[in-house]
XYZ file of C-alpha atoms in Angstrom:
100
model
C 0.000 0.000 0.000
C 2.936 2.310 0.544
C 3.907 2.325 -3.131
C 0.326 3.072 -4.228
C 0.166 5.851 -1.647
C 3.415 7.366 -2.910
C 2.143 7.215 -6.490
C -1.057 9.005 -5.454
C 0.922 11.622 -3.527
C 3.152 12.239 -6.535
C 0.147 12.411 -8.860
C -1.541 14.953 -6.593
C 1.553 17.128 -6.428
C 1.940 17.055 -10.226
C -1.725 18.008 -10.694
C -1.382 20.934 -8.272
C 1.806 22.180 -9.947
C 0.214 22.020 -13.402
C -2.899 23.815 -12.160
C -0.793 26.530 -10.542
C 0.967 27.060 -13.862
C -2.465 27.450 -15.434
C -3.109 30.424 -13.178
C -0.281 32.262 -14.914
C -0.950 31.026 -18.448
C -4.691 31.608 -18.805
C -5.780 35.121 -19.639
C -9.360 35.504 -18.427
C -10.809 35.107 -14.965
C -13.074 32.153 -15.746
C -10.223 30.067 -17.130
C -8.072 30.881 -14.117
C -10.731 29.911 -11.602
C -11.386 26.731 -13.572
C -7.702 25.804 -13.341
C -7.626 26.591 -9.645
C -10.744 24.766 -8.520
C -11.258 21.795 -10.826
C -7.758 20.412 -10.868
C -7.121 21.621 -7.338
C -9.845 19.405 -5.968
C -8.464 16.379 -7.825
C -4.935 17.080 -6.591
C -5.958 17.525 -2.967
C -8.060 14.356 -3.045
C -5.154 12.374 -4.514
C -2.782 13.705 -1.847
C -5.175 12.934 1.010
C -5.958 9.483 -0.370
C -2.238 8.757 -0.784
C -1.495 9.884 2.768
C -4.284 7.682 4.107
C -2.945 4.688 2.165
C 0.573 5.249 3.471
C -0.490 5.486 7.125
C -3.252 2.903 6.952
C -4.691 3.548 10.406
C -8.432 3.232 10.828
C -8.760 6.730 12.278
C -7.081 8.246 9.249
C -9.633 6.715 6.872
C -12.435 8.605 8.577
C -10.449 11.843 8.650
C -9.460 11.421 5.020
C -13.052 10.863 3.929
C -14.163 13.948 5.861
C -11.448 16.037 4.197
C -12.348 14.705 0.741
C -16.054 15.389 1.313
C -15.265 18.909 2.521
C -13.112 19.646 -0.528
C -15.698 18.252 -2.946
C -18.462 20.279 -1.310
C -16.616 23.584 -1.053
C -14.706 23.730 -4.354
C -17.813 24.190 -6.568
C -19.090 26.904 -4.229
C -15.715 28.657 -4.327
C -15.691 28.413 -8.111
C -19.132 29.982 -8.328
C -18.196 32.801 -5.945
C -15.030 33.547 -7.929
C -16.990 33.681 -11.191
C -19.560 36.069 -9.709
C -16.800 38.272 -8.283
C -15.107 38.434 -11.692
C -18.396 39.436 -13.277
C -19.034 42.158 -10.693
C -15.468 43.467 -11.006
C -16.052 43.872 -14.753
C -13.225 41.500 -15.624
C -15.435 39.811 -18.187
C -18.423 40.798 -20.246
C -21.846 39.231 -20.223
C -21.224 38.343 -23.875
C -18.339 36.134 -22.750
C -20.689 34.265 -20.429
C -23.244 33.705 -23.190
C -20.603 32.046 -25.382
C -19.941 29.467 -22.690
């Protein structure tokens, strides 16, 4: 289980690094928040799951599931709030939203 946990940890770190590079590469606010929240949730879940597999204690499984549930519940809300803030700050037009 340790090798699978290390693979998941490495995968999560790679996903987070790639998504952080997307914050600098993408030009508009919606693309940036998409890079931050969508891949960020996958990276955090992979890291938590890998850490739980490495430790293997029964208490860590419950904590890991709570953390994963919290991340999956809050990331879409954060994404929505960021998109609304970008719209209110006039960083994108309503025409841009209609094309999506």
